[in-house]
Amino acid sequence: YYDVTAGKPYVVQSIKYDINDPQIAALLKQDSAKSLLKEKMYFDVNVLDADRQRITDKLLRNGYYKFNKDFLVYQADTTRNTYLVDLTLKLLPYQRKKEDPPQKHRQYLVNSVNFIADSEMTPIRKGSFTGFDSLSYKGYNMYYKDKMFLRPKLLVDFNRIRPGEFYSERDVQNTYSALGRLRMLKYSNIRFKEVNVSDSTKLDAYIVMSKGQNKSVSF
């Protein structure tokens, strides 16, 4: 038998946002109706964390390649002898390491998309394709050894990562899903390299594909 005395729950009295980035603030305003935080809700750390993840997913779909939910923190202030909480969501500046100077969060555009067809998954330094043949199809680069085992049109049709568009985690996952439907592929991996073009930050995408075993039927 358990005798539990839960006590009085804390209730969120007010919600404020401390977002010192006009671009990110505008994106959050677009999505404000989907916020999980409501006044007069019970103070629930699971809901708070879920809303951090919701905002992070929104930013990852809109070019913020290096963003993660640890850049969002809550401040919870309570008035003495009450069960009311004043909640503030704060955006921290970007820092790769603690000793690095704080920077503004950057939106990344996709610069180029490169398909690498390699049955043996040879280790490849991004941007260096020694021993590979190459071709270009509708602005996409194709690198292969001996023979391109998939048609360029098929790869472009299945790809969701487009040059000139903002990086989107959703596009990356949709590309993985589409390539996963190709029975000819054993394995695929998508990597990105940061490049600076005309003072703007962009990403080169590398879609590495490994061919599966050939199948045969005999009687």
XYZ file of N, CA, C and O in Angstrom:
876
model
N 0.855 -1.192 0.000
C 0.000 0.000 0.000
C 0.893 1.244 0.000
O 1.916 1.277 0.672
N 0.472 2.237 -0.784
C 1.193 3.506 -0.841
C 0.243 4.631 -0.443
O -0.885 4.714 -0.947
N 0.680 5.484 0.432
C -0.096 6.656 0.822
C 0.646 7.883 0.307
O 1.714 8.236 0.828
N 0.121 8.490 -0.762
C 0.815 9.586 -1.441
C 0.110 10.905 -1.143
O -1.098 11.040 -1.367
N 0.875 11.878 -0.649
C 0.365 13.247 -0.491
C 1.085 14.114 -1.527
O 2.266 14.467 -1.352
N 0.407 14.432 -2.606
C 1.047 15.106 -3.745
C 1.306 16.581 -3.475
O 2.218 17.174 -4.041
N 0.512 17.202 -2.631
C 0.667 18.638 -2.424
C -0.009 19.425 -3.531
O -0.594 18.868 -4.461
N 0.090 20.733 -3.448
C -0.576 21.604 -4.415
C 0.313 21.791 -5.650
O 1.504 22.077 -5.522
N -0.234 21.643 -6.858
C 0.590 21.784 -8.064
C 0.898 23.250 -8.393
O 0.108 24.136 -8.080
N 2.033 23.452 -9.039
C 2.392 24.790 -9.518
C 1.695 25.050 -10.856
O 1.583 24.161 -11.696
N 1.251 26.286 -11.040
C 0.517 26.688 -12.247
C 1.283 27.818 -12.932
O 1.792 28.736 -12.273
N 1.377 27.751 -14.276
C 2.059 28.797 -15.045
C 1.159 30.030 -15.106
O 0.050 29.983 -15.636
N 1.653 31.130 -14.543
C 0.875 32.367 -14.503
C 1.075 33.219 -15.751
O 0.149 33.800 -16.280
N 2.324 33.277 -16.246
C 2.625 34.081 -17.440
C 3.742 33.430 -18.236
O 4.559 32.687 -17.690
N 3.753 33.717 -19.539
C 4.779 33.166 -20.433
C 5.395 34.322 -21.219
O 4.680 35.100 -21.858
N 6.708 34.439 -21.161
C 7.418 35.484 -21.898
C 8.522 34.847 -22.743
O 8.980 33.737 -22.451
N 8.939 35.583 -23.786
C 9.987 35.095 -24.675
C 11.115 36.120 -24.746
O 10.871 37.308 -24.961
N 12.331 35.652 -24.554
C 13.522 36.505 -24.643
C 14.342 36.020 -25.838
O 15.274 35.228 -25.696
N 13.948 36.465 -27.041
C 14.572 36.015 -28.295
C 15.277 37.210 -28.929
O 14.653 38.053 -29.587
N 16.593 37.311 -28.736
C 17.355 38.453 -29.261
C 17.851 38.182 -30.688
O 19.030 38.346 -30.995
N 16.952 37.737 -31.535
C 17.260 37.481 -32.950
C 15.966 37.685 -33.730
O 15.066 36.846 -33.674
N 15.844 38.813 -34.446
C 14.584 39.136 -35.137
C 14.121 38.049 -36.110
O 12.919 37.798 -36.233
N 15.071 37.407 -36.794
C 14.716 36.383 -37.778
C 14.108 35.148 -37.112
O 13.095 34.614 -37.552
N 14.734 34.699 -36.027
C 14.211 33.542 -35.295
C 12.903 33.917 -34.603
O 11.948 33.124 -34.587
N 12.825 35.127 -34.062
C 11.590 35.575 -33.412
C 10.423 35.568 -34.401
O 9.300 35.176 -34.056
N 10.687 35.990 -35.656
C 9.631 36.001 -36.680
C 9.174 34.581 -37.015
O 7.975 34.328 -37.200
N 10.125 33.626 -37.079
C 9.767 32.231 -37.359
C 8.915 31.648 -36.236
O 7.952 30.926 -36.481
N 9.267 31.978 -34.984
C 8.503 31.464 -33.850
C 7.100 32.073 -33.823
O 6.142 31.408 -33.422
N 7.000 33.325 -34.236
C 5.689 33.978 -34.260
C 4.765 33.295 -35.266
O 3.561 33.157 -35.034
N 5.331 32.855 -36.401
C 4.533 32.139 -37.412
C 3.910 30.871 -36.831
O 2.831 30.458 -37.219
N 4.636 30.254 -35.895
C 4.242 28.953 -35.342
C 3.634 29.063 -33.940
O 3.465 28.053 -33.270
N 3.318 30.277 -33.514
C 2.910 30.484 -32.119
C 1.639 29.716 -31.752
O 1.461 29.294 -30.607
N 0.745 29.498 -32.737
C -0.504 28.778 -32.446
C -0.239 27.318 -32.077
O -1.078 26.682 -31.423
N 0.927 26.786 -32.486
C 1.251 25.390 -32.200
C 2.004 25.213 -30.877
O 2.374 24.096 -30.529
N 2.227 26.321 -30.169
C 2.964 26.243 -28.910
C 2.239 25.351 -27.911
O 1.009 25.380 -27.788
N 3.026 24.566 -27.173
C 2.469 23.683 -26.140
C 2.332 24.396 -24.796
O 1.755 23.845 -23.863
N 2.878 25.605 -24.721
C 2.849 26.359 -23.477
C 1.605 27.241 -23.425
O 1.360 28.036 -24.326
N 0.842 27.116 -22.363
C -0.380 27.891 -22.189
C -0.420 28.451 -20.769
O 0.005 27.782 -19.818
N -0.930 29.646 -20.641
C -1.147 30.184 -19.300
C -2.194 29.342 -18.574
O -3.118 28.811 -19.184
N -2.011 29.201 -17.259
C -2.879 28.420 -16.367
C -2.688 26.908 -16.519
O -3.445 26.128 -15.947
N -1.674 26.517 -17.317
C -1.346 25.091 -17.378
C -0.533 24.709 -16.146
O 0.092 25.551 -15.499
N -0.563 23.422 -15.788
C 0.304 22.949 -14.719
C 1.763 23.032 -15.183
O 2.067 22.811 -16.352
N 2.647 23.341 -14.254
C 4.076 23.396 -14.564
C 4.568 21.959 -14.773
O 4.637 21.176 -13.829
N 4.896 21.622 -16.025
C 5.238 20.248 -16.388
C 6.524 20.266 -17.215
O 6.533 20.756 -18.346
N 7.613 19.730 -16.667
C 8.897 19.775 -17.361
C 8.870 18.984 -18.667
O 9.612 19.297 -19.611
N 8.031 17.973 -18.769
C 7.934 17.204 -20.018
C 7.338 18.046 -21.132
O 7.769 17.980 -22.287
N 6.340 18.858 -20.798
C 5.733 19.749 -21.796
C 6.733 20.830 -22.201
O 6.859 21.174 -23.382
N 7.465 21.353 -21.230
C 8.468 22.376 -21.526
C 9.527 21.841 -22.479
O 9.926 22.509 -23.444
N 9.995 20.633 -22.233
C 11.019 20.041 -23.096
C 10.461 19.732 -24.486
O 11.146 19.914 -25.488
N 9.206 19.287 -24.554
C 8.575 18.998 -25.848
C 8.444 20.262 -26.682
O 8.599 20.232 -27.909
N 8.187 21.404 -26.033
C 8.075 22.650 -26.796
C 9.437 23.131 -27.276
O 9.559 23.687 -28.373
N 10.474 22.892 -26.491
C 11.839 23.181 -26.970
C 12.146 22.377 -28.226
O 12.721 22.886 -29.186
N 11.762 21.101 -28.229
C 12.014 20.248 -29.385
C 11.197 20.692 -30.584
O 11.675 20.660 -31.724
N 9.958 21.132 -30.340
C 9.102 21.622 -31.433
C 9.738 22.833 -32.111
O 9.798 22.915 -33.349
N 10.256 23.763 -31.315
C 10.904 24.957 -31.869
C 12.180 24.572 -32.613
O 12.462 25.079 -33.702
N 12.962 23.649 -32.039
C 14.194 23.194 -32.683
C 13.905 22.565 -34.047
O 14.594 22.847 -35.039
N 12.864 21.727 -34.125
C 12.483 21.100 -35.397
C 12.095 22.157 -36.428
O 12.428 22.038 -37.616
N 11.398 23.202 -35.978
C 11.006 24.298 -36.873
C 12.242 24.987 -37.451
O 12.320 25.253 -38.657
N 13.224 25.263 -36.611
C 14.431 25.949 -37.069
C 15.280 25.051 -37.967
O 15.878 25.525 -38.943
N 15.334 23.750 -37.656
C 16.083 22.819 -38.504
C 15.457 22.669 -39.883
O 16.124 22.269 -40.835
N 14.173 22.974 -40.007
C 13.519 22.934 -41.321
C 13.690 24.243 -42.089
O 13.257 24.338 -43.232
N 14.291 25.240 -41.438
C 14.404 26.565 -42.051
C 15.842 27.073 -42.080
O 16.096 28.262 -41.901
N 16.781 26.153 -42.316
C 18.149 26.553 -42.590
C 19.104 26.546 -41.424
O 20.315 26.681 -41.616
N 18.610 26.378 -40.186
C 19.494 26.469 -39.025
C 20.153 25.105 -38.771
O 19.792 24.365 -37.861
N 21.152 24.836 -39.594
C 21.817 23.531 -39.654
C 22.467 23.140 -38.323
O 22.479 21.966 -37.945
N 23.010 24.106 -37.582
C 23.767 23.802 -36.371
C 22.947 23.997 -35.088
O 23.497 23.985 -33.994
N 21.656 24.158 -35.233
C 20.846 24.444 -34.043
C 20.483 23.158 -33.311
O 20.255 22.115 -33.920
N 20.441 23.236 -31.972
C 19.904 22.142 -31.174
C 19.173 22.735 -29.968
O 19.308 23.924 -29.662
N 18.387 21.935 -29.292
C 17.484 22.457 -28.262
C 18.207 22.995 -27.035
O 17.589 23.696 -26.223
N 19.506 22.699 -26.898
C 20.250 23.234 -25.760
C 20.449 24.742 -25.849
O 20.846 25.375 -24.856
N 20.197 25.332 -27.015
C 20.262 26.788 -27.147
C 18.990 27.470 -26.621
O 18.904 28.695 -26.622
N 18.014 26.682 -26.200
C 16.784 27.215 -25.622
C 16.725 26.831 -24.143
O 16.820 25.647 -23.813
N 16.590 27.820 -23.273
C 16.541 27.548 -21.835
C 15.340 28.271 -21.224
O 14.865 29.285 -21.747
N 14.858 27.728 -20.128
C 13.733 28.324 -19.403
C 14.216 28.964 -18.107
O 15.118 28.440 -17.446
N 13.577 30.077 -17.762
C 13.723 30.662 -16.440
C 12.344 30.624 -15.789
O 11.373 31.136 -16.354
N 12.254 30.011 -14.619
C 10.977 29.878 -13.914
C 11.064 30.618 -12.592
O 11.857 30.233 -11.719
N 10.299 31.680 -12.457
C 10.279 32.476 -11.231
C 8.978 32.238 -10.472
O 7.896 32.269 -11.063
N 9.093 32.000 -9.190
C 7.907 31.799 -8.364
C 7.843 32.891 -7.293
O 8.871 33.330 -6.780
N 6.631 33.322 -6.980
C 6.425 34.282 -5.906
C 6.299 33.524 -4.595
O 5.638 32.483 -4.524
N 6.926 34.049 -3.562
C 6.952 33.353 -2.268
C 5.529 33.124 -1.738
O 4.663 33.990 -1.854
N 5.334 31.953 -1.198
C 4.050 31.552 -0.597
C 2.908 31.447 -1.610
O 1.737 31.480 -1.235
N 3.245 31.359 -2.905
C 2.217 31.099 -3.927
C 2.664 29.902 -4.753
O 3.820 29.467 -4.685
N 1.762 29.392 -5.546
C 2.075 28.263 -6.443
C 1.963 28.715 -7.897
O 1.569 27.947 -8.762
N 2.319 29.973 -8.149
C 2.262 30.554 -9.489
C 3.674 30.717 -10.037
O 4.585 31.139 -9.327
N 3.845 30.391 -11.321
C 5.159 30.434 -11.967
C 5.133 31.416 -13.133
O 4.238 31.361 -13.990
N 6.105 32.329 -13.160
C 6.324 33.194 -14.322
C 7.426 32.559 -15.154
O 8.570 32.422 -14.698
N 7.073 32.191 -16.387
C 7.970 31.397 -17.244
C 8.547 32.269 -18.351
O 7.821 33.024 -19.006
N 9.858 32.173 -18.571
C 10.519 32.898 -19.665
C 11.356 31.912 -20.474
O 12.177 31.174 -19.916
N 11.135 31.896 -21.797
C 11.947 31.076 -22.704
C 13.002 31.971 -23.336
O 12.688 32.985 -23.959
N 14.260 31.600 -23.168
C 15.369 32.435 -23.637
C 16.191 31.716 -24.693
O 16.445 30.511 -24.584
N 16.590 32.459 -25.724
C 17.461 31.933 -26.779
C 18.901 32.305 -26.461
O 19.234 33.487 -26.317
N 19.771 31.301 -26.359
C 21.196 31.532 -26.141
C 21.899 31.727 -27.483
O 21.497 31.143 -28.497
N 22.953 32.541 -27.548
C 23.699 32.707 -28.807
C 24.457 31.440 -29.161
O 24.655 30.556 -28.314
N 24.909 31.355 -30.408
C 25.640 30.167 -30.859
C 27.073 30.199 -30.332
O 27.782 31.198 -30.452
N 27.495 29.092 -29.738
C 28.880 28.877 -29.333
C 29.211 27.404 -29.544
O 28.531 26.544 -29.005
N 30.238 27.151 -30.352
C 30.643 25.759 -30.587
C 31.300 25.194 -29.332
O 31.084 24.058 -28.955
N 32.122 26.026 -28.685
C 32.734 25.678 -27.406
C 32.471 26.820 -26.424
O 32.207 27.950 -26.826
N 32.566 26.522 -25.143
C 32.278 27.538 -24.120
C 33.214 28.733 -24.225
O 32.837 29.869 -23.935
N 34.461 28.484 -24.650
C 35.434 29.578 -24.716
C 35.294 30.417 -25.987
O 35.915 31.481 -26.105
N 34.493 29.959 -26.966
C 34.290 30.722 -28.199
C 33.421 31.949 -27.937
O 32.527 31.909 -27.083
N 33.654 33.049 -28.675
C 32.797 34.232 -28.502
C 31.371 33.945 -29.000
O 31.190 33.227 -29.990
N 30.343 34.476 -28.331
C 28.954 34.266 -28.772
C 28.718 34.829 -30.171
O 29.234 35.895 -30.520
N 27.950 34.102 -30.977
C 27.635 34.529 -32.340
C 26.137 34.384 -32.600
O 25.438 33.659 -31.890
N 25.695 35.068 -33.629
C 24.311 34.930 -34.067
C 24.129 33.574 -34.750
O 25.036 33.082 -35.423
N 22.977 32.956 -34.568
C 22.684 31.692 -35.255
C 22.530 31.958 -36.755
O 21.874 32.918 -37.160
N 23.130 31.089 -37.568
C 23.147 31.296 -39.021
C 22.164 30.380 -39.741
O 21.999 29.221 -39.362
N 21.568 30.921 -40.798
C 20.773 30.113 -41.722
C 21.677 29.674 -42.870
O 22.429 30.482 -43.413
N 21.588 28.406 -43.237
C 22.448 27.845 -44.279
C 21.646 27.529 -45.531
O 20.566 26.938 -45.449
N 22.190 27.923 -46.685
C 21.637 27.539 -47.978
C 22.420 26.355 -48.527
O 23.616 26.204 -48.246
N 21.762 25.511 -49.313
C 22.451 24.396 -49.982
C 23.175 24.954 -51.188
O 22.573 25.606 -52.053
N 24.476 24.728 -51.265
C 25.292 25.235 -52.373
C 25.311 24.253 -53.540
O 24.978 24.602 -54.663
N 25.689 23.012 -53.285
C 25.732 21.990 -54.337
C 25.299 20.648 -53.762
O 25.399 20.411 -52.558
N 24.796 19.787 -54.644
C 24.398 18.433 -54.247
C 25.205 17.456 -55.089
O 25.202 17.527 -56.327
N 25.922 16.560 -54.413
C 26.822 15.622 -55.081
C 26.421 14.186 -54.756
O 26.326 13.817 -53.583
N 26.183 13.401 -55.804
C 25.873 11.973 -55.631
C 27.153 11.173 -55.847
O 27.849 11.367 -56.844
N 27.452 10.275 -54.920
C 28.659 9.456 -55.015
C 28.243 7.996 -55.003
O 27.758 7.484 -53.992
N 28.396 7.341 -56.142
C 28.036 5.928 -56.282
C 29.302 5.094 -56.171
O 30.181 5.167 -57.035
N 29.403 4.330 -55.081
C 30.624 3.552 -54.838
C 30.249 2.237 -54.161
O 29.829 2.212 -53.006
N 30.392 1.139 -54.866
C 30.020 -0.169 -54.327
C 30.834 -0.545 -53.101
O 30.363 -1.240 -52.207
N 32.103 -0.099 -53.048
C 32.995 -0.500 -51.966
C 33.040 0.505 -50.820
O 33.724 0.292 -49.826
N 32.307 1.622 -50.927
C 32.298 2.665 -49.908
C 33.721 3.106 -49.552
O 34.136 3.124 -48.399
N 34.509 3.437 -50.590
C 35.866 3.913 -50.385
C 35.842 5.201 -49.561
O 35.031 6.076 -49.832
N 36.700 5.334 -48.528
C 36.736 6.588 -47.764
C 37.015 7.779 -48.684
O 37.958 7.755 -49.484
N 36.183 8.799 -48.591
C 36.278 9.939 -49.496
C 36.422 11.220 -48.686
O 35.672 11.452 -47.754
N 37.428 11.999 -49.021
C 37.516 13.327 -48.425
C 36.574 14.229 -49.198
O 36.602 14.267 -50.422
N 35.718 14.957 -48.464
C 34.715 15.799 -49.116
C 35.405 16.790 -50.045
O 36.298 17.520 -49.655
N 34.975 16.817 -51.291
C 35.538 17.735 -52.265
C 36.672 17.127 -53.061
O 37.163 17.730 -54.003
N 37.121 15.922 -52.711
C 38.222 15.275 -53.424
C 37.757 13.899 -53.904
O 37.418 13.039 -53.100
N 37.754 13.680 -55.220
C 37.227 12.433 -55.783
C 38.252 11.795 -56.720
O 37.968 11.509 -57.874
N 39.447 11.578 -56.195
C 40.495 10.945 -56.990
C 40.082 9.520 -57.350
O 39.650 8.754 -56.492
N 40.191 9.176 -58.618
C 39.845 7.835 -59.072
C 38.389 7.677 -59.467
O 37.961 6.580 -59.838
N 37.610 8.753 -59.414
C 36.201 8.697 -59.793
C 35.995 9.369 -61.154
O 36.636 10.370 -61.475
N 35.093 8.812 -61.935
C 34.593 9.516 -63.118
C 33.455 10.428 -62.667
O 32.876 10.244 -61.584
N 33.104 11.402 -63.491
C 32.062 12.336 -63.082
C 31.213 12.763 -64.271
O 31.630 12.686 -65.424
N 30.001 13.174 -63.967
C 29.122 13.779 -64.964
C 28.211 14.765 -64.246
O 28.059 14.716 -63.020
N 27.613 15.663 -64.995
C 26.694 16.651 -64.431
C 25.325 16.471 -65.074
O 25.225 16.279 -66.289
N 24.290 16.508 -64.244
C 22.927 16.332 -64.746
C 22.013 17.336 -64.049
O 21.821 17.286 -62.836
N 21.497 18.290 -64.831
C 20.571 19.316 -64.333
C 21.097 20.038 -63.091
O 20.372 20.313 -62.141
N 22.413 20.307 -63.074
C 23.006 21.047 -61.965
C 23.449 20.183 -60.800
O 23.946 20.708 -59.797
N 23.290 18.865 -60.907
C 23.726 17.939 -59.859
C 24.978 17.221 -60.327
O 25.082 16.831 -61.500
N 25.924 17.014 -59.427
C 27.175 16.335 -59.754
C 27.077 14.854 -59.396
O 26.599 14.496 -58.316
N 27.529 14.010 -60.316
C 27.513 12.558 -60.114
C 28.943 12.025 -60.192
O 29.656 12.309 -61.161
N 29.374 11.282 -59.170
C 30.703 10.680 -59.149
C 30.546 9.164 -59.020
O 29.727 8.690 -58.227
N 31.332 8.431 -59.804
C 31.178 6.976 -59.818
C 32.479 6.321 -60.268
O 33.357 6.969 -60.848
N 32.582 5.016 -59.992
C 33.723 4.218 -60.452
C 33.225 3.193 -61.456
O 32.211 2.534 -61.223
N 33.937 3.066 -62.541
C 33.636 2.085 -63.596
C 32.325 2.403 -64.314
O 32.303 2.696 -65.487
N 31.211 2.336 -63.585
C 29.910 2.529 -64.231
C 28.919 3.107 -63.222
O 28.896 2.715 -62.059
N 28.097 4.039 -63.692
C 27.041 4.609 -62.851
C 25.901 3.595 -62.789
O 25.244 3.315 -63.789
N 25.674 2.969 -61.616
C 24.712 1.867 -61.543
C 23.266 2.331 -61.344
O 22.361 1.504 -61.266
N 23.052 3.655 -61.255
C 21.692 4.203 -61.208
C 21.594 5.360 -62.193
O 22.546 6.127 -62.364
N 20.440 5.490 -62.817
C 20.257 6.574 -63.779
C 20.230 7.930 -63.062
O 19.555 8.076 -62.037
N 20.937 8.936 -63.587
C 20.932 10.262 -62.960
C 19.528 10.831 -62.749
O 19.249 11.426 -61.707
N 18.630 10.627 -63.711
C 17.272 11.159 -63.572
C 16.570 10.550 -62.359
O 15.846 11.240 -61.620
N 16.785 9.259 -62.131
C 16.167 8.589 -60.996
C 16.657 9.195 -59.672
O 15.860 9.463 -58.765
N 17.967 9.434 -59.580
C 18.530 9.999 -58.358
C 17.983 11.403 -58.091
O 17.621 11.745 -56.963
N 17.917 12.210 -59.137
C 17.413 13.581 -58.980
C 15.937 13.566 -58.586
O 15.497 14.347 -57.729
N 15.166 12.659 -59.174
C 13.738 12.567 -58.834
C 13.519 12.129 -57.386
O 12.565 12.562 -56.738
N 14.397 11.259 -56.880
C 14.248 10.759 -55.512
C 14.841 11.711 -54.474
O 14.556 11.579 -53.289
N 15.645 12.656 -54.910
C 16.306 13.583 -53.997
C 15.381 14.745 -53.624
O 14.598 15.223 -54.444
N 15.446 15.190 -52.350
C 14.649 16.329 -51.894
C 15.521 17.514 -51.490
O 15.010 18.556 -51.120
N 16.846 17.353 -51.575
C 17.773 18.432 -51.191
C 18.122 19.221 -52.447
O 18.741 18.691 -53.368
N 17.714 20.488 -52.494
C 17.842 21.280 -53.715
C 18.863 22.411 -53.548
O 18.808 23.143 -52.560
N 19.780 22.576 -54.528
C 20.694 23.725 -54.483
C 19.916 25.036 -54.487
O 18.901 25.178 -55.174
N 20.385 25.996 -53.687
C 19.741 27.305 -53.636
C 18.630 27.422 -52.618
O 18.127 28.518 -52.370
N 18.235 26.301 -51.998
C 17.196 26.335 -50.973
C 17.825 26.239 -49.582
O 18.949 25.787 -49.429
N 17.072 26.662 -48.558
C 17.566 26.546 -47.193
C 17.723 25.080 -46.810
O 16.938 24.232 -47.225
N 18.761 24.800 -46.015
C 18.915 23.458 -45.449
C 17.657 23.107 -44.662
O 17.106 23.921 -43.925
N 17.199 21.864 -44.823
C 16.026 21.399 -44.087
C 16.252 19.962 -43.646
O 16.501 19.081 -44.477
N 16.159 19.740 -42.338
C 16.300 18.387 -41.801
C 15.211 17.471 -42.360
O 15.438 16.276 -42.583
N 14.028 18.035 -42.611
C 12.930 17.241 -43.186
C 13.295 16.759 -44.587
O 13.023 15.604 -44.945
N 13.925 17.633 -45.408
C 14.350 17.229 -46.752
C 15.382 16.102 -46.686
O 15.378 15.190 -47.520
N 16.277 16.170 -45.697
C 17.287 15.123 -45.530
C 16.613 13.790 -45.211
O 16.912 12.755 -45.834
N 15.674 13.791 -44.257
C 14.995 12.554 -43.876
C 14.133 12.011 -45.014
O 14.056 10.788 -45.221
N 13.481 12.913 -45.776
C 12.674 12.466 -46.919
C 13.546 11.861 -48.013
O 13.129 10.925 -48.701
N 14.764 12.388 -48.173
C 15.696 11.814 -49.157
C 16.146 10.427 -48.711
O 16.203 9.486 -49.518
N 16.457 10.269 -47.424
C 16.795 8.947 -46.893
C 15.659 7.950 -47.144
O 15.877 6.813 -47.565
N 14.420 8.386 -46.888
C 13.263 7.497 -47.070
C 13.103 7.100 -48.526
O 12.821 5.938 -48.842
N 13.263 8.077 -49.435
C 13.116 7.792 -50.858
C 14.201 6.835 -51.349
O 13.916 5.860 -52.057
N 15.452 7.077 -50.960
C 16.545 6.196 -51.380
C 16.397 4.810 -50.765
O 16.789 3.804 -51.366
N 15.797 4.746 -49.575
C 15.591 3.454 -48.927
C 14.633 2.554 -49.690
O 14.615 1.331 -49.486
N 13.811 3.151 -50.560
C 12.877 2.343 -51.364
C 13.549 1.731 -52.587
O 12.938 0.914 -53.275
N 14.782 2.152 -52.873
C 15.504 1.586 -54.014
C 16.180 0.292 -53.576
O 17.157 0.304 -52.829
N 15.645 -0.828 -54.011
C 16.179 -2.130 -53.600
C 17.617 -2.346 -54.075
O 18.331 -3.183 -53.529
N 18.011 -1.566 -55.075
C 19.360 -1.752 -55.616
C 20.431 -1.248 -54.643
O 21.590 -1.654 -54.713
N 20.031 -0.349 -53.722
C 20.999 0.225 -52.800
C 21.092 -0.597 -51.520
O 20.077 -0.978 -50.937
N 22.311 -0.824 -51.100
C 22.542 -1.498 -49.824
C 22.578 -0.495 -48.678
O 22.153 -0.775 -47.559
N 23.076 0.721 -48.973
C 23.368 1.676 -47.920
C 23.424 3.065 -48.532
O 23.854 3.238 -49.667
N 22.975 4.076 -47.787
C 23.140 5.466 -48.230
C 23.474 6.332 -47.019
O 23.053 6.042 -45.894
N 24.237 7.364 -47.259
C 24.649 8.268 -46.183
C 24.716 9.692 -46.734
O 25.243 9.905 -47.832
N 24.163 10.662 -46.003
C 24.141 12.054 -46.452
C 24.986 12.877 -45.491
O 24.768 12.863 -44.280
N 25.971 13.577 -46.047
C 26.857 14.400 -45.249
C 26.887 15.811 -45.814
O 26.600 16.025 -46.993
N 27.278 16.764 -44.976
C 27.330 18.161 -45.407
C 28.681 18.759 -45.051
O 29.282 18.415 -44.033
N 29.150 19.676 -45.914
C 30.375 20.412 -45.652
C 30.077 21.904 -45.751
O 29.461 22.361 -46.717
N 30.523 22.640 -44.758
C 30.283 24.086 -44.723
C 31.243 24.788 -45.671
O 32.444 24.527 -45.673
N 30.718 25.684 -46.503
C 31.544 26.468 -47.431
C 31.110 27.920 -47.339
O 29.972 28.231 -47.000
N 32.029 28.832 -47.645
C 31.722 30.261 -47.677
C 31.720 30.739 -49.120
O 32.723 30.626 -49.814
N 30.580 31.235 -49.569
C 30.422 31.733 -50.931
C 29.847 33.142 -50.851
O 28.742 33.344 -50.324
N 30.616 34.137 -51.344
C 30.159 35.535 -51.352
C 29.705 35.994 -49.968
O 28.642 36.588 -49.801
N 30.510 35.669 -48.960
C 30.253 36.090 -47.572
C 28.987 35.495 -46.966
O 28.524 35.952 -45.925
N 28.395 34.504 -47.602
C 27.230 33.840 -47.005
C 27.588 32.380 -46.745
O 28.369 31.778 -47.475
N 27.017 31.836 -45.700
C 27.340 30.461 -45.312
C 26.452 29.484 -46.063
O 25.230 29.596 -46.033
N 27.078 28.528 -46.737
C 26.343 27.531 -47.509
C 26.875 26.144 -47.197
O 27.912 25.978 -46.544
N 26.142 25.143 -47.675
C 26.504 23.749 -47.424
C 26.591 22.988 -48.737
O 25.710 23.124 -49.602
N 27.640 22.199 -48.893
C 27.710 21.219 -49.970
C 27.192 19.896 -49.433
O 27.637 19.436 -48.376
N 26.240 19.305 -50.133
C 25.668 18.022 -49.715
C 26.331 16.887 -50.480
O 26.543 16.984 -51.699
N 26.657 15.808 -49.771
C 27.273 14.621 -50.366
C 26.404 13.419 -50.042
O 26.273 13.037 -48.881
N 25.784 12.848 -51.078
C 24.904 11.691 -50.907
C 25.671 10.459 -51.396
O 25.861 10.253 -52.593
N 26.146 9.669 -50.432
C 26.988 8.506 -50.750
C 26.111 7.260 -50.793
O 25.329 7.015 -49.864
N 26.231 6.484 -51.858
C 25.370 5.309 -52.056
C 26.219 4.070 -52.320
O 27.142 4.106 -53.126
N 25.869 2.997 -51.648
C 26.556 1.725 -51.849
C 25.595 0.755 -52.538
O 24.456 0.589 -52.101
N 26.087 0.107 -53.592
C 25.261 -0.842 -54.342
C 25.143 -2.158 -53.583
O 26.104 -2.653 -53.000
N 23.938 -2.711 -53.589
C 23.722 -4.002 -52.947
C 24.186 -5.154 -53.813
O 24.673 -4.964 -54.938
N 24.054 -6.370 -53.295
C 24.454 -7.557 -54.055
C 23.533 -7.745 -55.268
O 22.334 -7.511 -55.190
N 24.136 -8.152 -56.389
C 23.318 -8.474 -57.555
C 22.459 -9.704 -57.273
O 22.909 -10.639 -56.607
N 21.245 -9.688 -57.755
C 20.328 -10.818 -57.556
C 20.195 -11.608 -58.860
O 20.337 -11.052 -59.956
N 19.932 -12.884 -58.740
C 19.717 -13.709 -59.952
C 18.708 -14.807 -59.640
O 18.523 -15.197 -58.487
N 18.051 -15.286 -60.695
C 17.117 -16.397 -60.576
C 17.533 -17.444 -61.583
O 17.820 -17.129 -62.739
N 17.589 -18.710 -61.161
C 17.948 -19.780 -62.097
C 17.010 -20.962 -61.900
O 16.415 -21.114 -60.829
N 16.874 -21.748 -62.948
C 15.995 -22.941 -62.919
C 16.807 -24.164 -63.355
O 17.649 -24.048 -64.235
